[in-house]
Coordinates of C-alpha atoms in Angstrom, one line a residue:
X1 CA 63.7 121.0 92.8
X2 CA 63.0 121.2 89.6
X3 CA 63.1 117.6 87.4
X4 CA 65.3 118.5 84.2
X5 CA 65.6 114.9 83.0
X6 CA 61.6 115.0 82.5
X7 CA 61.4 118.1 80.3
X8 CA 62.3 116.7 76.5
X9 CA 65.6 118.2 77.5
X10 CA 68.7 117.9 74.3
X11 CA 71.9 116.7 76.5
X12 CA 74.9 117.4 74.5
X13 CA 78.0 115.1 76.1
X14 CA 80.9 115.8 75.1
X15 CA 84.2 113.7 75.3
X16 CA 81.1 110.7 75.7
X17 CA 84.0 107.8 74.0
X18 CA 86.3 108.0 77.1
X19 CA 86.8 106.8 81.1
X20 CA 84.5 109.8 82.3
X21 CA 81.8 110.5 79.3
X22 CA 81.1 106.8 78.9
X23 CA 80.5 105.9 82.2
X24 CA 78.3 109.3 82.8
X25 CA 76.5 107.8 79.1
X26 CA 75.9 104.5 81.3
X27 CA 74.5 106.4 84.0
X28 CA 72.2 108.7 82.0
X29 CA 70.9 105.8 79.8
X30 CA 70.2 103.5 82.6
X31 CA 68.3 106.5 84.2
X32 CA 65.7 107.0 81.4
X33 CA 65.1 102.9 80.9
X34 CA 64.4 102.4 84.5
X35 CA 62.0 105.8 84.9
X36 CA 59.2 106.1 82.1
X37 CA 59.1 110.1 82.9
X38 CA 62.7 110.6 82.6
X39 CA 62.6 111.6 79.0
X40 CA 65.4 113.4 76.5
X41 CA 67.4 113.1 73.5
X42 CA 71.4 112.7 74.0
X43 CA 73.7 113.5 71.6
X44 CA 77.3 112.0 72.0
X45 CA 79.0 113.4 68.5
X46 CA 82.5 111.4 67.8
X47 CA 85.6 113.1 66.9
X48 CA 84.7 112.4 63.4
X49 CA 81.8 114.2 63.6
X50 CA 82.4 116.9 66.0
X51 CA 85.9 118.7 65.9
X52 CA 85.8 120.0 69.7
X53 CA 89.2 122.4 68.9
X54 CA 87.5 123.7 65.7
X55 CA 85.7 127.2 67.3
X56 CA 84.0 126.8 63.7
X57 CA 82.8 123.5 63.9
X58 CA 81.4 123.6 67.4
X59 CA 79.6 127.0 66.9
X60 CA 78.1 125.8 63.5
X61 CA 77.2 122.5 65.5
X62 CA 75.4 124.1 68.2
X63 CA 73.0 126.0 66.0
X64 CA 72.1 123.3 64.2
X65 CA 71.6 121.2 67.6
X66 CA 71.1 123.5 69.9
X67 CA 71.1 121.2 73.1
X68 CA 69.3 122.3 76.5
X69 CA 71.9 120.8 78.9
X70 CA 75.7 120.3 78.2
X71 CA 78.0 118.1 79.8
X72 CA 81.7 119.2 79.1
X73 CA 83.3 115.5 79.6
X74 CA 85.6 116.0 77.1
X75 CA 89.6 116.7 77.9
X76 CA 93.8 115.5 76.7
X77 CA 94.6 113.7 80.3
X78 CA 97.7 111.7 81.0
X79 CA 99.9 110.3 83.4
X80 CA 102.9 112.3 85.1
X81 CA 105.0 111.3 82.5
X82 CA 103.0 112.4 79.9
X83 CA 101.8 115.8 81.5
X84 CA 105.4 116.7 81.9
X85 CA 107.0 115.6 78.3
X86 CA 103.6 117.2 76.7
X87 CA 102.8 120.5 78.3
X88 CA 101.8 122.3 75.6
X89 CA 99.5 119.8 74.0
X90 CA 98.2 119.2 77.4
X91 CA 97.8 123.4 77.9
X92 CA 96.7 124.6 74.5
X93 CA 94.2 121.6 73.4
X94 CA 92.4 121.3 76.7
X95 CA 91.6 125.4 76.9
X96 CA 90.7 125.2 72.6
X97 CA 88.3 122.2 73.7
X98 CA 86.8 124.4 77.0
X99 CA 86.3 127.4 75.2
X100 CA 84.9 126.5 71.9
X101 CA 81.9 124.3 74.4
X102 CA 81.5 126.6 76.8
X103 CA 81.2 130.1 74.7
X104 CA 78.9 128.1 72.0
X105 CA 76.8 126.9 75.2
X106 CA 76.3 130.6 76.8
X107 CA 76.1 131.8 73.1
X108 CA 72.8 129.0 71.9
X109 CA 71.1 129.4 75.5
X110 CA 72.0 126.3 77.1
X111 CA 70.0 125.6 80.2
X112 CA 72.3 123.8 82.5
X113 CA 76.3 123.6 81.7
X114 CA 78.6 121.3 83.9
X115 CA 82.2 121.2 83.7
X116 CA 84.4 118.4 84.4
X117 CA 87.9 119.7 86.1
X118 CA 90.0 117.6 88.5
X119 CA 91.8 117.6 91.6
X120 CA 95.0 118.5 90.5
X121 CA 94.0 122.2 90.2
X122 CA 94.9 122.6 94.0
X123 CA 98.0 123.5 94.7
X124 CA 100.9 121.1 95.7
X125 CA 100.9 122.1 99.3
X126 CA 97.7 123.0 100.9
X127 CA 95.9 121.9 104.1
X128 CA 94.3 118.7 103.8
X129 CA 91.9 117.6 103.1
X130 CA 91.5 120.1 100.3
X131 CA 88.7 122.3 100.4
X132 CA 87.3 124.2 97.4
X133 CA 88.2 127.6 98.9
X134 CA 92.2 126.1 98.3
X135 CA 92.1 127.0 94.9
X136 CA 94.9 129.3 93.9
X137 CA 96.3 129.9 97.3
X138 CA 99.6 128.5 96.2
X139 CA 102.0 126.9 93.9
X140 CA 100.4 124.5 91.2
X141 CA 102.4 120.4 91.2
X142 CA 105.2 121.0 88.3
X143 CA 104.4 118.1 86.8
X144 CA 100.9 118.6 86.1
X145 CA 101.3 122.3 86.0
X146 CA 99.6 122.7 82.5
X147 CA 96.5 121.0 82.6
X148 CA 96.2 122.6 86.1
X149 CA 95.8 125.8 84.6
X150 CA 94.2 124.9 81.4
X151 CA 91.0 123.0 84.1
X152 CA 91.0 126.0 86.4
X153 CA 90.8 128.6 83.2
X154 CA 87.8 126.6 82.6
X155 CA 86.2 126.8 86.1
X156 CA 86.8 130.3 85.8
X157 CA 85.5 130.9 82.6
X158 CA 82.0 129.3 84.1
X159 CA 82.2 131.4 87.2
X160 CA 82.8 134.3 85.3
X161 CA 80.0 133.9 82.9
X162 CA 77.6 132.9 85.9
X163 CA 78.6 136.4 87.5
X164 CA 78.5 138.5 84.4
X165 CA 75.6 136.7 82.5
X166 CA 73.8 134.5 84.9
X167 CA 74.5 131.6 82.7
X168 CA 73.7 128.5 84.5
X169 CA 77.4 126.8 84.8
X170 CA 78.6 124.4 87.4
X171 CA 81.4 122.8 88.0
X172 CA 82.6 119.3 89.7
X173 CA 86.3 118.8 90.4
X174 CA 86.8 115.3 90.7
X175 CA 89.4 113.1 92.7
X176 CA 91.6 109.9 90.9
X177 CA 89.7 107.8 89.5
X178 CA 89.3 104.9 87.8
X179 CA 87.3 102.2 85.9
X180 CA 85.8 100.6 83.1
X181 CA 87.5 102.5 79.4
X182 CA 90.6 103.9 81.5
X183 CA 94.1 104.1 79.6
X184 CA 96.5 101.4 80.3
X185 CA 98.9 102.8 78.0
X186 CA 102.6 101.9 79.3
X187 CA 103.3 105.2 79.6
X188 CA 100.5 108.0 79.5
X189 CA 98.4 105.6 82.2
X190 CA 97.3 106.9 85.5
X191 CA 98.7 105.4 88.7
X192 CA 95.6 102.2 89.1
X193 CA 95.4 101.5 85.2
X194 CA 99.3 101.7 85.5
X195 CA 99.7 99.2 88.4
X196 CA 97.0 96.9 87.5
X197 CA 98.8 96.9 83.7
X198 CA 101.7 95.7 85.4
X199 CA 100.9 92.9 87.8
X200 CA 98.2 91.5 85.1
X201 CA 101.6 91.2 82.9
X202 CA 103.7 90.0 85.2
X203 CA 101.4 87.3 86.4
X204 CA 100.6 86.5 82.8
X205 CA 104.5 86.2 81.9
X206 CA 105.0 84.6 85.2
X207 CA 107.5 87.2 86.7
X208 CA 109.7 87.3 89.9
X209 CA 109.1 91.2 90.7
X210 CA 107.0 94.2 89.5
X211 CA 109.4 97.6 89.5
X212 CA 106.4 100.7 90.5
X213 CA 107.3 104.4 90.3
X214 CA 108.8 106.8 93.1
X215 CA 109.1 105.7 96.6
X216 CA 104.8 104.3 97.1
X217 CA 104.7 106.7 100.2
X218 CA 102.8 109.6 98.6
X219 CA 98.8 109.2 99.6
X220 CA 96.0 109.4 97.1
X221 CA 92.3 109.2 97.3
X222 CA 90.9 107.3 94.4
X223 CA 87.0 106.7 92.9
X224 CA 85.6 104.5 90.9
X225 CA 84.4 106.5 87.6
X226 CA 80.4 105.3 88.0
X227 CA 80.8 107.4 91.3
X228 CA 81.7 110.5 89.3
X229 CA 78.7 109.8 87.1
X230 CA 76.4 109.6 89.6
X231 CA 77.5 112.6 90.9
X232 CA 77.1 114.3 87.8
X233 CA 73.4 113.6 87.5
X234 CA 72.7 114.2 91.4
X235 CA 74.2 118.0 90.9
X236 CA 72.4 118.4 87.7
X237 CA 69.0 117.6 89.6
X238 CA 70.2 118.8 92.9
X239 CA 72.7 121.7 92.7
X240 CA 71.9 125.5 92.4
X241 CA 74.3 127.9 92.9
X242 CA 71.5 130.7 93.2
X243 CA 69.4 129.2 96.3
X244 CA 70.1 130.3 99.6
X245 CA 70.5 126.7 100.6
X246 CA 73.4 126.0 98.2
X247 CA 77.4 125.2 99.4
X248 CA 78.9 128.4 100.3
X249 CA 82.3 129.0 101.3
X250 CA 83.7 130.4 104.9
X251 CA 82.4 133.5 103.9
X252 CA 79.0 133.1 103.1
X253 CA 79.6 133.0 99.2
X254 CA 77.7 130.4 97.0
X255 CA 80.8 128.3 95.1
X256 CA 80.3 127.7 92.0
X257 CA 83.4 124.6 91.8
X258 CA 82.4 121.3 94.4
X259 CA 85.1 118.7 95.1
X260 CA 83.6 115.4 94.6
X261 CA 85.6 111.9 96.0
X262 CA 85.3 109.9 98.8
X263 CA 87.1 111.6 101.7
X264 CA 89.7 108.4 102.3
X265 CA 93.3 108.1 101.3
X266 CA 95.4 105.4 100.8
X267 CA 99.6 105.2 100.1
X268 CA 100.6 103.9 96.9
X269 CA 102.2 101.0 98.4
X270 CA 99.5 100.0 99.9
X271 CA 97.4 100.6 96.9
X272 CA 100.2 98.4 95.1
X273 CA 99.5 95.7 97.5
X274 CA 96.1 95.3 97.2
X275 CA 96.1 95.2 93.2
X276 CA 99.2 92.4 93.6
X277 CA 96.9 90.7 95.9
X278 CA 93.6 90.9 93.4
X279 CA 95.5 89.7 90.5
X280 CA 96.9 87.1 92.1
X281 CA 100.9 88.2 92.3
X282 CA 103.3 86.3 94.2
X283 CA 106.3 88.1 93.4
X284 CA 108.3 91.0 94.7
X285 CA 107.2 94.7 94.5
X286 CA 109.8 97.1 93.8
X287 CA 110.1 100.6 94.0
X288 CA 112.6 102.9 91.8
X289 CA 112.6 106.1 93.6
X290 CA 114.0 108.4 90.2
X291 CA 110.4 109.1 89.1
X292 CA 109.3 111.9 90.3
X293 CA 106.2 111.1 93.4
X294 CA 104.2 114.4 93.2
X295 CA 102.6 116.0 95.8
X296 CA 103.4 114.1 99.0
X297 CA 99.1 114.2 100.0
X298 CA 95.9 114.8 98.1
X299 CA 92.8 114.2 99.9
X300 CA 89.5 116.2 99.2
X301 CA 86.9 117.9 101.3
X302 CA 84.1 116.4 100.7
X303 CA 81.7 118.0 102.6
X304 CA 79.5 120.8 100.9
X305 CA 78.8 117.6 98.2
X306 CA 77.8 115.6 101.0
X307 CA 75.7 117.9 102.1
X308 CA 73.9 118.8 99.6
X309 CA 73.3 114.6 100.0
X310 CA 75.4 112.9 97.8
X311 CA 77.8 110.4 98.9
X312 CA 80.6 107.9 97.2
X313 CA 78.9 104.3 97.1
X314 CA 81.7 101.8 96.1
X315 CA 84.2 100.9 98.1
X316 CA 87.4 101.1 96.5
X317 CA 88.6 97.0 96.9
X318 CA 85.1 96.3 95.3
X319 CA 85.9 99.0 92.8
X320 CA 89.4 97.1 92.2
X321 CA 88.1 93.8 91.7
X322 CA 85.3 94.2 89.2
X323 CA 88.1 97.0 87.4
X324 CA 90.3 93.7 87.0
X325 CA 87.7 91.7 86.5
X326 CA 86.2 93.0 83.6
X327 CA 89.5 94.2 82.0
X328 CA 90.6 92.2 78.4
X329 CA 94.1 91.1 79.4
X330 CA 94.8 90.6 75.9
X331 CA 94.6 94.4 75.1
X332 CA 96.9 95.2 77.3

C-alpha cells in the first residue's frame, strides 16, 4: 500500500480546535516525530483565519494552499437538547461547512479526502448492531434528525463524486465518543462529558444525589476520541475503495462509508455508575424520566473495519479514568 504520510504530502485539517480534529492533530504529530520518513506539512487554519461557511473564503484558500490530503474534522455537534432546540443551525451550517471543503477539495485536486460523519445517521430502529448497509432503510431519531441529514448529505456528496469523478473520498462514521477537549457545557454536552460534569460537581459541592436524564436503560457504545484518530490515519494508509480486496457490502459493492467503534454497549445507568464510582460519589443517582432517551439501542458493526485490521485499543473504564483525570475541575 502505498505510504502517503512519506510523500511531502500538504494535510489540510479542518475543524483541528475541537474533541475530534485535536486529537487526530495529536495523532498525526506524534506520527512524524517518532518516524523520520513520515514527512508533510499540516495546516490547521482557525476560524479566524479560515471561514469554513464562506464558499468564498474556502475556495480562495485552497488555491492559495492547495493541500494534497484533506481531513474534514470540522462540524456544529450538540447534545439532545441542543440538536432539538437548534435544528436549523445544526442543518444549514453543517451542509455550508461540508460543501464549501469538499467541492473546493475535488475542485484543487486533492489526493485523498476523508469525511468525519457519525452514528446517528442510522435510523432509530434498525437491526443491531448496525451495519453500514442500514443507512436510509428507515426513519431518522427526531431528536437528532437534522444533523442526521446534514452528515449523510455529506457521505453522499463523497460517494457521488467518487462515482461520477473518481475523486478519492472516504468516509468514517464514528460511534459516541469521548475524551480530552470534549464540551461539558450544562446543556449542549454529550451524555459522558454530561455525566462526568455532574458527579465532578456534586462531589466538589459535596451533594446528596445527582438527577441524570431519561430513564438510564437506553444502551450506547462509546470510544475514546484517540481511537477515532487512530482510525483515521490507519484508513488513510490502509483503505481503498477501488481494490478488489476492500469492504464490500452483501452485494458485492465496494462502500465507500465504514462504521468505526468498538462493537460493545453499555446502559446509561450503568455507564452512570461507573463515572459515580471514578469520581468518587457517594450519593444517590437519580433519574427524571421527562427527557426524552432516544433510540432505545445503538451498537455498530464493526466488522469490514476490523477487517481491513483495525481495532479499538482502549478500554472504556481506562478511557473514563484518564478523561477524569486530566479534566480541569475548575472549568467546569
Amino acid at each position: 500500500m502505498e505510504k502517503i504520510f512519506e510523500n511531502n504530502q500538504t494535510i489540510f485539517l479542518a475543524g483541528a480546535s475541537g474533541m475530534v480534529g485535536s486529537a487526530i492533530k495529536r495523532a498525526l504529530l506524534k506520527m512524524r516525530s517518532n518516524n523520520k520518513k513520515v514527512k508533510f506539512n499540516l495546516l490547521t487554519p482557525t476560524r479566524k483565519e479560515l471561514d469554513l461557511l464562506s464558499s468564498y473564503s474556502v475556495q480562495k484558500w485552497f488555491a492559495s494552499y492547495k493541500p494534497t490530503i484533506v481531513i474534514l474534522a470540522a462540524a456544529k455537534v450538540g447534545g439532545i437538547v441542543a440538536n432539538s432546540d437548534y435544528p436549523v443551525d445544526f442543518l444549514l451550517e453543517n451542509i455550508k461547512i461540508q460543501t464549501n471543503v469538499i467541492e473546493s477539495a475535488f475542485k484543487q485536486n486533492a489526493k485523498r479526502f476523508i469525511f468525519l460523519g457519525s452514528s446517528c445517521i442510522y435510523p432509530k430502529f434498525t437491526t443491531q448492531p448496525i451495519k453500514e448497509e442500514s443507512l436510509l432503510d428507515n426513519k431518522l431519531e427526531k431528536t437528532n434528525e437534522s444533523y442526521a441529514i446534514a452528515k449523510i448529505t455529506g457521505l453522499k456528496l463523497c460517494e457521488a463524486l467518487r462515482s461520477q469523478y473518481n475523486f478519492d473520498a472516504i468516509s468514517l462514521m464514528p460511534t459516541n465518543l469521548y475524551g480530552p477537549n470534549d464540551n461539558y457545557h450544562p446543556l449542549n454536552n454529550h451524555v459522558i462529558a454530561g455525566l462526568i460534569r455532574k458527579f465532578l460537581i456534586a462531589k466538589r459541592d459535596n451533594l446528596t444525589s445527582v438527577t441524570c436524564w431519561g430513564s438510564g436503560s437506553v444502551l450506547r457504545e462509546f470510544m475514546h476520541v484517540d481511537d477515532l484518530a487512530d482510525a483515521v490515519i490507519y484508513c488513510l494508509q490502509n483503505w481503498y475503495p477501488s481494490n478488489e480486496t476492500a469492504p464490500k457490502d452483501s452485494e458485492g459493492n465496494s462502500l465507500s462509508h465504514l462504521n468505526v467503534g468498538t462493537g460493545k454497549d453499555i446502559s446509561i445507568k450503568r455507564l452512570a455508575k461507573k463515572i459515580a464510582d471514578f469520581t468518587n460519589f457517594k450519593g444517590e443517582i437519580l433519574w427524571d424520566k421527562s427527557f426524552p432517551d432516544g433510540t432505545p439501542r445503538k451498537i455498530l458493526d464493526v466488522s469490514m473495519i476490523n477487517k481491513l485490521g483495525w481495532e479499538a485499543k482502549i478500554d472504556l473504564d481506562s478511557g473514563l479514568i484518564k478523561t477524569i483525570k486530566d479534566l480541569d475541575i475548575s472549568h467546569l
